[in-house]
Coordinates of C-alpha atoms in Angstrom, one line a residue:
Chain A
M1 CA 157.9 127.6 121.4
V2 CA 160.1 125.1 119.7
E3 CA 157.7 124.2 116.6
N4 CA 158.6 122.6 113.6
T5 CA 155.3 122.1 112.2
P6 CA 154.0 124.3 109.4
N7 CA 150.8 126.6 110.1
A8 CA 150.1 128.6 107.0
L9 CA 151.4 128.7 103.3
C10 CA 152.9 131.6 101.8
F11 CA 152.0 132.9 97.9
G12 CA 155.0 134.8 95.9
D13 CA 156.6 134.7 92.1
E14 CA 158.8 132.0 94.0
F15 CA 157.1 129.9 95.4
P16 CA 154.9 127.2 93.9
A17 CA 151.7 127.9 93.3
S18 CA 149.9 125.6 95.4
G19 CA 151.6 127.6 98.1
A20 CA 154.8 127.5 100.7
P21 CA 154.6 126.0 103.4
C22 CA 156.0 128.2 107.0
L23 CA 155.3 128.6 110.0
V24 CA 154.3 131.8 111.0
H25 CA 155.0 133.5 115.3
V26 CA 153.7 136.6 115.6
E27 CA 155.8 139.2 118.5
D28 CA 155.6 142.3 119.3
H29 CA 157.1 144.3 116.2
G30 CA 155.6 142.0 114.0
L31 CA 155.9 138.5 111.7
T32 CA 158.4 136.5 111.9
I33 CA 157.8 133.8 109.4
T34 CA 159.8 130.6 108.8
F35 CA 160.0 128.6 106.0
S36 CA 160.7 124.9 105.4
P37 CA 164.2 123.6 105.2
D38 CA 163.6 121.3 103.1
R39 CA 162.4 123.3 100.1
D40 CA 165.5 123.7 97.1
G41 CA 167.3 122.1 99.2
A42 CA 167.9 124.8 101.0
E43 CA 168.8 125.9 104.7
S44 CA 165.7 127.1 107.1
R45 CA 165.3 130.7 106.4
S46 CA 163.8 133.0 108.3
E47 CA 162.1 136.6 107.7
S48 CA 160.6 139.6 109.5
L49 CA 157.8 141.7 108.5
R50 CA 157.0 144.8 110.4
F51 CA 153.4 145.1 111.0
S52 CA 153.5 147.7 109.6
E53 CA 153.9 146.0 105.9
L54 CA 151.0 144.5 105.8
T55 CA 147.9 145.1 104.2
V56 CA 145.2 142.5 105.5
S57 CA 141.6 140.8 104.4
A58 CA 139.5 137.5 104.2
G59 CA 140.7 135.6 102.2
G60 CA 140.2 131.6 100.8
L61 CA 137.0 129.1 99.9
D62 CA 134.1 130.3 102.6
H63 CA 136.6 133.9 103.7
D64 CA 137.6 132.4 107.1
Q65 CA 141.8 132.5 106.3
L66 CA 143.3 135.9 107.4
V67 CA 145.1 137.1 104.4
A68 CA 148.0 139.1 104.4
T69 CA 149.7 141.6 102.0
W70 CA 153.0 142.9 101.3
V71 CA 155.2 143.6 99.1
G72 CA 158.6 142.1 99.9
L73 CA 162.7 142.7 97.6
K74 CA 161.1 139.3 95.5
G75 CA 157.7 141.4 95.1
Q76 CA 154.4 140.6 96.5
R77 CA 154.3 138.2 99.3
T78 CA 150.8 136.4 100.4
L79 CA 150.2 134.4 103.2
Y80 CA 147.4 132.8 104.3
L81 CA 146.9 132.0 108.1
K82 CA 144.2 129.1 109.1
S83 CA 145.1 128.7 112.4
P84 CA 143.0 130.3 114.8
D85 CA 145.7 130.9 117.5
V86 CA 147.9 132.2 114.9
I87 CA 145.2 135.1 113.7
R88 CA 144.5 135.2 117.8
A89 CA 147.9 135.9 118.3
F90 CA 148.1 138.6 115.6
R91 CA 144.6 140.3 116.6
Q92 CA 146.2 140.7 119.5
A93 CA 149.4 141.9 118.4
A94 CA 148.1 144.0 115.6
P95 CA 148.5 147.6 116.1
D96 CA 146.2 150.5 116.3
H97 CA 146.6 150.7 111.6
L98 CA 146.1 147.8 111.3
S99 CA 142.6 146.8 113.6
Q100 CA 140.4 149.1 111.4
P101 CA 141.5 146.4 108.7
L102 CA 141.2 143.2 110.9
E103 CA 138.2 144.4 112.1
R104 CA 136.9 144.6 108.4
A105 CA 137.8 140.7 108.1
A106 CA 136.3 139.7 110.9
E107 CA 132.9 141.3 110.2
Q108 CA 133.1 140.4 106.4
V109 CA 133.8 136.6 107.9
R110 CA 130.9 137.1 110.2
Q111 CA 128.7 138.4 107.6
V112 CA 129.8 135.1 105.5
R113 CA 128.5 132.7 107.8
Q114 CA 125.6 134.1 109.3
R115 CA 124.4 135.0 105.2
H116 CA 125.4 130.8 104.8
R117 CA 123.0 130.6 108.4
M118 CA 120.2 132.8 106.4
V119 CA 120.1 131.0 103.3
W120 CA 120.4 127.8 105.1
G121 CA 117.8 128.8 107.6
I122 CA 115.7 130.4 105.6
V123 CA 115.6 126.7 102.3
G124 CA 115.1 125.3 105.5
G125 CA 112.1 126.9 106.4
V126 CA 110.7 127.4 103.0
L127 CA 110.8 123.6 101.9
L128 CA 108.9 123.6 105.9
V129 CA 106.2 126.0 104.8
V130 CA 106.5 123.6 100.9
M131 CA 106.0 120.5 103.1
L132 CA 103.3 121.7 105.5
G133 CA 101.6 122.9 102.3
L134 CA 101.3 119.5 100.4
W135 CA 99.6 118.2 103.9
F136 CA 97.5 120.5 104.7
G137 CA 96.8 121.7 101.4
S138 CA 96.4 117.9 99.7
D139 CA 92.3 117.9 99.1
V140 CA 93.4 121.0 96.4
L141 CA 95.8 118.6 94.8
V142 CA 93.7 115.7 95.0
E143 CA 90.8 118.0 93.3
L144 CA 93.6 118.8 90.4
A145 CA 94.1 114.7 89.9
V146 CA 90.8 114.1 89.5
D147 CA 90.0 117.2 87.3
R148 CA 92.7 115.4 84.6
I149 CA 91.0 111.6 85.1
P150 CA 88.5 110.9 81.6
V151 CA 84.7 110.4 82.2
E152 CA 86.0 107.4 80.3
W153 CA 88.9 105.7 82.4
E154 CA 85.9 106.0 85.4
R155 CA 83.8 104.3 84.7
K156 CA 85.9 101.0 82.8
L157 CA 87.6 101.2 87.0
G158 CA 84.3 101.2 88.5
E159 CA 83.0 98.7 85.5
S160 CA 85.4 96.3 86.3
T161 CA 84.1 96.0 90.0
Y162 CA 80.1 96.1 89.2
R163 CA 80.6 93.2 87.2
D164 CA 83.0 91.6 89.7
F165 CA 80.7 92.3 92.5
L166 CA 76.6 91.1 90.4
A167 CA 78.8 87.5 89.7
H168 CA 78.7 86.8 92.9
Q169 CA 74.8 88.7 93.5
D170 CA 71.1 87.2 93.3
V171 CA 70.2 90.2 90.3
M172 CA 66.7 91.4 90.3
K173 CA 66.4 91.3 86.2
E174 CA 62.6 92.6 86.1
G175 CA 59.5 93.5 88.0
P176 CA 58.1 96.1 90.6
A177 CA 60.9 96.9 92.0
V178 CA 63.3 97.8 89.3
D179 CA 60.7 99.1 87.3
A180 CA 60.4 101.8 90.3
V181 CA 63.9 101.9 90.7
N182 CA 64.7 102.5 86.9
E183 CA 61.5 105.2 87.5
M184 CA 63.7 107.4 89.9
I185 CA 66.7 106.8 88.7
H186 CA 64.9 108.4 85.8
R187 CA 63.1 111.2 87.2
L188 CA 66.5 112.1 88.7
T189 CA 69.3 112.3 86.1
G190 CA 66.1 114.1 84.3
Q191 CA 67.2 117.2 86.5
I192 CA 71.3 116.4 86.7
P193 CA 72.7 118.7 83.4
E194 CA 75.1 118.3 81.8
N195 CA 75.2 115.2 83.0
P196 CA 78.5 113.3 81.6
Y197 CA 77.4 109.9 83.0
T198 CA 75.0 107.5 82.3
F199 CA 73.5 105.8 85.1
E200 CA 73.7 102.4 85.9
V201 CA 71.2 101.2 88.0
T202 CA 70.9 97.0 89.3
V203 CA 69.0 95.6 91.9
V204 CA 70.2 92.7 94.3
K205 CA 68.6 91.0 96.2
S206 CA 69.6 90.3 99.6
D207 CA 68.5 91.3 103.0
V208 CA 71.4 93.8 103.1
V209 CA 70.0 97.6 104.2
N210 CA 72.4 98.7 101.8
A211 CA 72.7 100.7 98.6
F212 CA 76.2 102.3 97.1
A213 CA 77.9 104.0 93.8
L214 CA 81.0 103.3 92.5
P215 CA 83.0 105.6 90.4
G216 CA 81.5 106.2 86.6
G217 CA 78.3 105.9 87.6
Y218 CA 77.9 102.4 88.3
I219 CA 74.4 102.3 91.4
V220 CA 73.1 98.8 93.8
V221 CA 70.6 98.6 95.5
F222 CA 69.1 95.9 98.6
T223 CA 65.8 95.2 98.2
G224 CA 67.1 95.1 102.0
L225 CA 66.9 99.6 101.9
M226 CA 63.8 98.9 99.4
K227 CA 62.1 96.7 102.9
K228 CA 63.0 99.3 104.9
A229 CA 61.9 102.1 103.0
E230 CA 57.7 103.4 103.8
S231 CA 57.9 105.4 100.3
G232 CA 59.3 105.9 97.3
E233 CA 60.9 108.7 98.1
E234 CA 62.7 107.1 100.6
V235 CA 64.9 105.3 98.5
A236 CA 64.6 108.2 95.7
G237 CA 67.0 110.3 98.9
V238 CA 69.3 107.3 99.5
L239 CA 69.6 106.8 95.1
A240 CA 69.8 110.8 95.3
H241 CA 72.5 111.1 97.8
E242 CA 74.3 107.7 96.1
L243 CA 73.9 109.4 92.8
N244 CA 76.0 112.3 93.8
H245 CA 79.0 110.2 95.3
V246 CA 79.2 109.5 91.6
L247 CA 78.4 113.0 90.1
Q248 CA 81.2 115.0 92.5
R249 CA 83.7 111.6 92.2
H250 CA 83.7 111.2 95.3
G251 CA 84.8 107.4 95.0
L252 CA 87.8 109.2 93.1
E253 CA 89.2 111.6 95.2
R254 CA 89.3 108.5 97.9
I255 CA 90.9 106.4 96.1
I256 CA 93.8 109.1 95.1
K257 CA 93.9 109.7 98.5
Q258 CA 94.4 106.0 99.7
L259 CA 97.3 105.8 97.5
G260 CA 99.0 108.8 98.0
F261 CA 100.9 111.8 97.6
V262 CA 102.9 109.9 94.9
A263 CA 99.6 108.8 92.5
V264 CA 98.1 112.9 92.6
V265 CA 101.5 113.6 91.0
S266 CA 101.9 111.3 88.8
I267 CA 98.2 112.1 87.0
V268 CA 98.6 116.2 88.0
L269 CA 101.8 115.3 86.0
G270 CA 99.4 113.0 83.2
N271 CA 99.8 109.4 83.3
P272 CA 96.3 108.7 84.8
P273 CA 96.3 105.4 83.5
G274 CA 99.1 103.9 85.3
L275 CA 96.5 104.1 88.1
G276 CA 94.7 101.1 87.9
G277 CA 98.0 99.3 88.0
M278 CA 98.5 101.3 91.6
M279 CA 95.2 100.4 92.3
K280 CA 95.2 97.2 91.9
Q281 CA 99.3 96.5 93.4
L282 CA 97.8 98.0 96.4
G283 CA 95.2 96.4 97.4
V284 CA 92.5 99.4 97.3
E285 CA 88.9 97.6 97.0
L286 CA 86.3 100.3 95.7
M287 CA 84.2 98.4 97.6
T288 CA 85.8 99.3 100.8
L289 CA 85.8 102.9 99.6
K290 CA 84.5 104.6 102.6
F291 CA 83.2 108.2 102.2
G292 CA 85.0 111.2 104.6
R293 CA 82.3 112.9 106.2
A294 CA 82.5 116.1 104.2
Q295 CA 81.9 114.0 101.1
E296 CA 79.0 112.2 102.7
T297 CA 77.8 116.7 103.7
E298 CA 78.3 117.3 100.1
A299 CA 76.5 114.7 99.2
D300 CA 73.5 115.0 101.0
L301 CA 73.1 118.4 100.1
T302 CA 73.7 117.7 96.1
G303 CA 71.3 115.3 97.1
L304 CA 68.6 117.4 98.6
E305 CA 68.7 119.8 95.6
L306 CA 68.7 116.7 93.7
L307 CA 65.2 115.7 94.9
Y308 CA 64.2 118.8 94.6
R309 CA 64.6 119.3 91.6
A310 CA 63.5 116.0 90.1
K311 CA 60.2 117.4 92.3
I312 CA 59.8 114.6 94.6
D313 CA 59.5 115.5 98.0
P314 CA 62.8 115.7 100.0
S315 CA 61.9 115.0 103.4
G316 CA 61.7 110.8 102.7
M317 CA 65.3 111.3 102.1
I318 CA 65.9 112.9 105.9
T319 CA 63.4 111.0 108.1
F320 CA 64.8 107.7 105.9
F321 CA 68.0 108.2 107.2
Q322 CA 67.2 109.0 110.7
R323 CA 64.1 105.8 110.7
L324 CA 68.1 103.8 110.0
A325 CA 69.7 105.4 112.3
E326 CA 67.3 105.3 115.0
K327 CA 66.3 101.4 114.6
D328 CA 69.7 99.5 114.2
E329 CA 68.1 96.1 113.7
G330 CA 69.3 94.0 111.8
R331 CA 72.3 94.6 108.5
V332 CA 71.8 98.6 108.3
E333 CA 75.4 98.2 105.6
W334 CA 74.7 101.5 104.6
L335 CA 75.4 103.1 107.9
S336 CA 78.3 101.4 108.5
T337 CA 80.2 103.4 105.4
H338 CA 77.9 106.1 105.9
P339 CA 77.7 106.8 109.3
M340 CA 73.9 109.3 110.2
S341 CA 74.4 112.2 112.7
N342 CA 71.8 114.5 114.8
A343 CA 74.7 116.7 113.5
R344 CA 73.8 116.0 109.3
A345 CA 70.3 115.3 109.7
E346 CA 69.5 118.8 111.1
R347 CA 72.1 120.1 108.9
L348 CA 69.2 118.8 105.8
K349 CA 66.4 119.9 107.6
T350 CA 68.0 124.0 107.7
Q351 CA 68.7 123.0 104.0
L352 CA 64.3 121.9 103.1
A353 CA 63.8 124.5 105.4
E354 CA 65.5 127.3 103.8
M355 CA 64.4 125.7 100.5
P356 CA 61.1 127.2 98.3
K357 CA 58.2 125.0 98.9
Q358 CA 57.3 123.1 96.0
N359 CA 54.8 120.1 95.7
P360 CA 56.0 117.1 95.1
E361 CA 55.9 115.5 92.1
P362 CA 53.9 111.4 92.3
F363 CA 55.7 108.4 91.7
T364 CA 53.4 106.8 89.9
F365 CA 54.1 102.9 90.9
D366 CA 52.5 101.9 94.4
W367 CA 55.3 101.7 96.9
T368 CA 52.9 98.9 98.8
N369 CA 52.9 96.9 95.5
V370 CA 56.4 97.2 95.3
R371 CA 57.5 96.3 98.9
A372 CA 54.7 93.2 98.3
S373 CA 56.6 92.2 95.5
Q374 CA 59.6 92.0 98.0
G375 CA 57.8 89.8 100.2
A376 CA 57.6 92.9 103.5
P377 CA 54.9 93.1 105.1
P378 CA 51.9 95.5 103.7
S379 CA 53.8 98.4 106.6
T380 CA 56.3 98.6 108.7
P381 CA 55.7 98.5 112.6
P382 CA 55.6 102.7 113.5
Chain B
M1 CA 155.7 105.4 102.0
K2 CA 156.6 105.3 98.9
S3 CA 153.9 105.7 96.1
E4 CA 154.3 105.4 92.3
I5 CA 152.0 105.3 89.2
L6 CA 151.8 102.6 87.3
Y7 CA 151.2 102.3 82.7
P8 CA 149.9 106.6 83.4
G9 CA 147.4 107.3 80.7
A10 CA 144.0 106.3 81.1
F11 CA 143.8 102.6 83.1
P12 CA 146.7 103.6 85.2
M13 CA 147.3 101.4 88.6
V14 CA 148.9 104.0 92.0
R15 CA 151.6 101.4 93.8
V16 CA 152.0 101.9 97.2
E17 CA 154.8 100.1 99.4
L18 CA 154.2 100.4 102.9
A19 CA 156.6 99.8 106.0
E20 CA 155.4 97.6 108.4
G21 CA 153.3 98.9 110.8
E22 CA 152.0 101.6 108.2
H23 CA 149.3 101.0 106.5
I24 CA 146.9 104.3 104.2
K25 CA 143.1 104.2 104.1
A26 CA 141.9 104.2 100.3
E27 CA 138.1 104.1 98.3
S28 CA 136.1 101.2 99.1
G29 CA 136.5 98.6 96.1
A30 CA 139.8 100.6 95.4
M31 CA 142.4 97.5 95.8
V32 CA 143.3 95.9 93.6
A33 CA 146.1 93.4 94.4
C34 CA 148.4 93.1 97.5
S35 CA 151.6 91.8 99.6
P36 CA 150.3 89.0 101.6
T37 CA 151.1 90.4 104.2
I38 CA 148.9 92.8 104.3
D39 CA 145.6 92.8 106.3
I40 CA 142.0 95.1 104.6
E41 CA 140.0 96.4 107.2
S42 CA 136.9 98.3 106.5
K43 CA 136.6 101.0 108.5
M44 CA 133.9 103.9 108.8
E45 CA 136.0 106.8 109.0
G46 CA 135.3 109.7 111.3
G47 CA 133.1 106.8 113.0
F48 CA 129.5 106.0 112.3
L49 CA 128.0 109.0 112.4
G50 CA 130.8 110.4 109.9
A51 CA 130.5 107.8 107.6
L52 CA 126.6 108.0 107.7
S53 CA 126.6 111.8 106.8
R54 CA 129.7 111.3 103.8
K55 CA 127.7 108.0 102.5
F56 CA 123.9 110.2 102.4
L57 CA 125.3 113.5 101.6
T58 CA 128.4 113.4 99.4
G59 CA 127.4 110.0 98.0
E60 CA 131.3 108.5 98.7
K61 CA 131.1 105.1 99.9
F62 CA 130.0 105.0 103.8
F63 CA 132.7 102.1 104.5
F64 CA 137.3 103.6 103.8
Q65 CA 139.2 100.3 103.6
T66 CA 142.2 100.8 105.2
L67 CA 145.2 98.2 104.1
R68 CA 147.3 97.6 107.3
A69 CA 151.0 96.4 106.9
S70 CA 150.6 94.8 110.5
R71 CA 152.9 91.7 108.7
G72 CA 155.6 93.0 107.2
A73 CA 156.7 95.3 104.9
G74 CA 154.8 94.9 101.3
E75 CA 152.5 96.8 98.8
V76 CA 149.4 97.2 97.5
L77 CA 148.1 98.4 94.4
L78 CA 144.7 100.8 93.8
A79 CA 143.1 101.7 91.4
P80 CA 139.4 103.8 91.2
T81 CA 136.8 102.5 89.1
V82 CA 135.8 104.8 85.6
P83 CA 139.3 105.5 83.3
G84 CA 141.3 108.3 84.0
E85 CA 144.6 109.5 84.9
I86 CA 145.6 109.1 88.8
I87 CA 148.0 112.2 90.8
V88 CA 149.6 112.0 94.1
M89 CA 150.0 114.7 95.7
E90 CA 151.7 115.3 99.4
L91 CA 150.0 116.9 102.0
D92 CA 152.2 119.2 103.9
G93 CA 150.4 120.5 106.9
V94 CA 148.4 123.5 106.4
S95 CA 147.5 123.1 102.5
E96 CA 144.4 121.6 102.1
Y97 CA 142.1 120.6 99.3
M98 CA 138.3 120.4 98.6
V99 CA 137.4 116.9 96.6
Q100 CA 134.7 116.7 94.5
K101 CA 132.7 113.0 95.6
D102 CA 134.1 110.7 93.0
G103 CA 137.6 111.8 92.8
F104 CA 139.0 110.6 96.4
L105 CA 141.6 107.2 95.3
A106 CA 143.3 106.8 98.7
G107 CA 145.3 108.6 101.3
A108 CA 148.2 108.4 103.9
A109 CA 147.4 107.5 106.9
G110 CA 148.0 110.4 108.6
V111 CA 145.1 112.4 105.7
V112 CA 142.1 113.2 107.7
I113 CA 138.7 113.7 105.5
D114 CA 135.6 115.6 106.2
S115 CA 132.9 116.1 104.5
Q116 CA 132.0 119.4 104.8
M117 CA 128.7 122.0 103.9
Q118 CA 129.3 124.7 100.8
S119 CA 127.3 127.7 100.4
M120 CA 123.7 127.6 98.8
S121 CA 124.4 129.1 96.3
R122 CA 127.9 126.8 95.1
G123 CA 126.2 123.6 96.4
L124 CA 122.7 124.0 93.9
L125 CA 124.7 124.9 91.0
G126 CA 128.2 124.3 91.7
G127 CA 127.1 120.0 90.5
E128 CA 129.1 119.0 94.0
G129 CA 126.5 118.6 95.6
F130 CA 125.7 120.1 99.1
F131 CA 128.8 118.5 100.7
I132 CA 132.8 117.6 99.3
L133 CA 135.1 115.9 100.2
K134 CA 137.3 118.8 102.0
M135 CA 141.1 116.5 102.7
S136 CA 143.5 118.2 105.3
G137 CA 146.4 115.9 107.8
K138 CA 149.6 115.2 106.4
G139 CA 150.4 112.3 104.1
M140 CA 150.4 111.0 100.6
L141 CA 147.0 111.6 98.3
A142 CA 146.0 109.7 95.5
L143 CA 143.3 111.8 93.6
N144 CA 141.3 110.1 90.7
S145 CA 140.0 112.1 87.8
F146 CA 137.9 110.8 84.8
G147 CA 140.2 111.7 82.0
A148 CA 142.9 113.6 82.2
I149 CA 144.0 115.3 85.3
H150 CA 145.3 119.1 84.5
K151 CA 146.2 121.6 86.6
I152 CA 145.5 125.0 86.7
E153 CA 147.6 127.2 88.8
L154 CA 146.8 130.0 90.4
K155 CA 148.2 133.6 91.9
P156 CA 147.3 135.7 94.1
G157 CA 144.5 137.5 92.5
Q158 CA 145.3 135.6 89.2
E159 CA 141.3 134.6 87.8
Y160 CA 140.2 130.9 86.1
I161 CA 137.1 130.1 84.7
V162 CA 136.2 126.3 85.5
D163 CA 133.0 124.2 83.6
N164 CA 131.5 122.5 87.4
S165 CA 131.2 119.0 86.3
H166 CA 135.0 118.8 85.4
L167 CA 136.2 119.6 89.1
V168 CA 138.1 117.0 90.6
A169 CA 140.5 119.5 93.5
W170 CA 140.9 122.6 94.1
S171 CA 143.1 124.0 97.4
T172 CA 141.0 126.8 100.2
T173 CA 143.3 128.9 99.4
T174 CA 141.3 130.0 95.9
T175 CA 137.7 131.1 95.7
Y176 CA 134.8 130.4 93.6
N177 CA 131.7 132.4 92.3
I178 CA 129.2 130.8 90.1
E179 CA 128.3 132.4 86.9
K180 CA 126.2 131.2 83.9
A181 CA 128.3 130.4 81.3
T182 CA 127.7 133.5 79.2
S183 CA 125.5 137.2 80.1
G184 CA 122.6 135.8 78.5
W185 CA 120.0 132.6 80.5
V186 CA 119.4 131.6 77.3
A187 CA 122.9 131.3 75.7
S188 CA 124.6 129.5 78.9
F189 CA 122.2 126.8 78.3
T190 CA 122.6 126.5 74.6
S191 CA 125.8 126.7 74.2
G192 CA 126.2 123.6 76.4
E193 CA 128.2 124.9 79.6
G194 CA 125.2 126.4 81.7
F195 CA 127.2 127.1 84.9
V196 CA 130.9 127.9 85.5
C197 CA 133.0 128.5 88.2
R198 CA 135.2 131.4 88.1
F199 CA 138.0 130.9 90.6
R200 CA 140.1 133.1 91.5
G201 CA 144.1 132.6 93.4
P202 CA 146.0 131.9 94.5
G203 CA 146.3 128.2 94.8
V204 CA 145.6 125.2 92.3
V205 CA 142.9 123.6 90.8
Y206 CA 142.8 120.2 89.4
I207 CA 139.6 119.6 86.6
Q208 CA 139.3 116.8 84.8
S209 CA 139.7 116.7 81.1
R210 CA 136.6 114.3 80.0
N211 CA 133.2 114.7 81.9
P212 CA 131.4 112.0 83.6
G213 CA 128.0 113.0 83.2
S214 CA 128.1 114.5 79.7
F215 CA 130.2 111.1 79.2
G216 CA 126.2 108.9 81.3
A217 CA 124.2 111.1 79.1
W218 CA 126.5 109.8 75.9
V219 CA 126.6 106.2 76.6
R220 CA 122.4 106.0 77.5
Q221 CA 122.2 106.2 73.8
F222 CA 123.8 103.2 72.9
I223 CA 121.9 101.3 76.3
P224 CA 118.6 99.0 74.5
V225 CA 115.8 99.7 76.7
S226 CA 114.4 96.0 77.9
Q227 CA 111.0 95.1 77.3

C-alpha cells in the first residue's frame, strides 16, 4: 500500500498547534507513523509504536475521532485519527488490553450520537406539539385576544360599519315599528347585568327578512323580518339572539379568527389599535362575517335565558326560527347567516322545558297594528 | 496557485494568482478585480440541495462564485464585505476547520465545503446557529473576520474561553462546551458576556477582535428613524 496522503494529525510539543499531518499504518505489532517530508525541510521520517505504549479515547469536536496518546522521547504525543478505515483497522489489530478502552471510546461515540438524535427528536416533537396545540387550541388564544380588546375600541369598529351601511338604507326614524323594537330592546337590555354596551337599534325599511348585530352593540332590524313575525315575542327572540352575539363578542372572535394568528399574537402582546388597519388591509368585511355553529348555539341559549329574565315568552323565538326555516319564501337572509337546523330547535326546546314556568308579561304595543303599519296583511296564513 | 494579502489590517484584499486551468471558489460578491483571462461562473457548491441547505441553514450565500483561469494565467483580487482581517491557510487534507457562517472568503478547488449540524446546546447558545460550515480537503483557504484575527493555539488538554460571538474558525480536533460567563445567571448577562465557549485542545481557534452583533446594535442607535 503506497499511499502518501496523510490520514491523521499528530500533536506534541515540537509540532505546530494545528497538528502535524502524518500517515498512519496499522500493523500487527502497532502503528507506523510517517511524517510528511516537507516539514522543516527534513527527510520523511517514520516512527513505530507498539500497541502496549498507547492509551486510547474518543475525542474531537463531535467525539468521533480516535485519540491515541503515548509518551515518546520528546514528551507526550497525541494522535487524532479520523479516517474510518484506519479506525477499523486499529480496532481489529488492537490487542486485548486496548480493546476495552476502544470499546469504551466507541460506546462514547455512540452515546454522543444517540444523545444528539434524542435531543433533536425531543425538540422536533415539542415543536410539533406546540404547532398542534396552537392549531387546536387557537380558540383559547382567540378568546385571550378578544378579552384584551377594549369595548370602546370595539364600538368604533362596529360604528363605522354601521354608519356606512345605514347611509345607503331607508331608515325608519319613528312609527309603531320603531317604538315596538325600542320597547323590546329596553326590556331585554334591562335584564343584562353589568352591561358594558349601549345598544343602538335601527329599523330599516326593506323586504329582506334579516336582522344583524355588529360588534359594539349596533343592531339593525329589517321591516321584512317584522312582517314575517306573527307576534312581538318572535321579533324579540331574534333580538335576544342578536344581542347575545354582541355580548359574547362573537363578531370580534370571528374577525380575529379570519385575521389569523398574527393578529392574535399582536393583540395578546399588546397592540390592539393595529387591528383596524390590519382589517382594512385584509378586506375583512364585518357585514359578511358568519358566526360559527358553536357561537349560534351560545347566542341561542343565552338569548333564551335573556328572554326568560325579561319575562318575554321564549317560545316565540323557537317557533319563529322554525317557521323561517320551513317556509323559505322570498329573501330570508337571516337564515343564510344563521343556518337553522332541527338540532338547534330541539336544543332550544329542551332548554326551555328545563326552565321553571313563569307568566310572561305582554308587550304594551299591539302587534297587529305594528304589522299593519308596515303594510303587511292583517294576518299571515297558517 | 499563489496568494498574497494586500494592505493587511482593516481593509485588506487577497490576491490569488492562478495558472491556466486553475480555479478557486469565493463567496459570492467577493471578487474585486481580475485579469481578463479569468472567467467568473456562479456555482451551487454541493449541488442544488447542498446550496439550498447552505442558504437556509447557515445563512451563507446560495451561490459561490467560481473564478477560472480558462484563457491563460491571471490573477484575482478578492475582498470581504466587512472591514477586518483576512487570513490564508493551507489545508493539508487531514486538518478540518469549522467556520462560522460569514467567515468564508475563498478556497482552492480542492477545498470541500459542507454545512454541518451542531448539537442542540451549541446551536442554541453558541451564537453560530445550528448549522455551520465545515472546511476540509486540500488547498488554499482564505477566511475573513470582523476586526483583527487572533490565533489561539491549544496544546492537548489546554483550555481557553472565548466569547461565542467572536469565533471565526476552529479545528475539529478541539472540542468545546457552552457555559455561562460567570457562575450566576444574572451576573452572566449583566457582565455583558452571556455565554462563552470553553475550548479544549489540541488544535487552533481563530477569533475576531470585534463582535459583529454588538457593532450592529451600536450602529443602530445612530440610524435616523424614518416616519
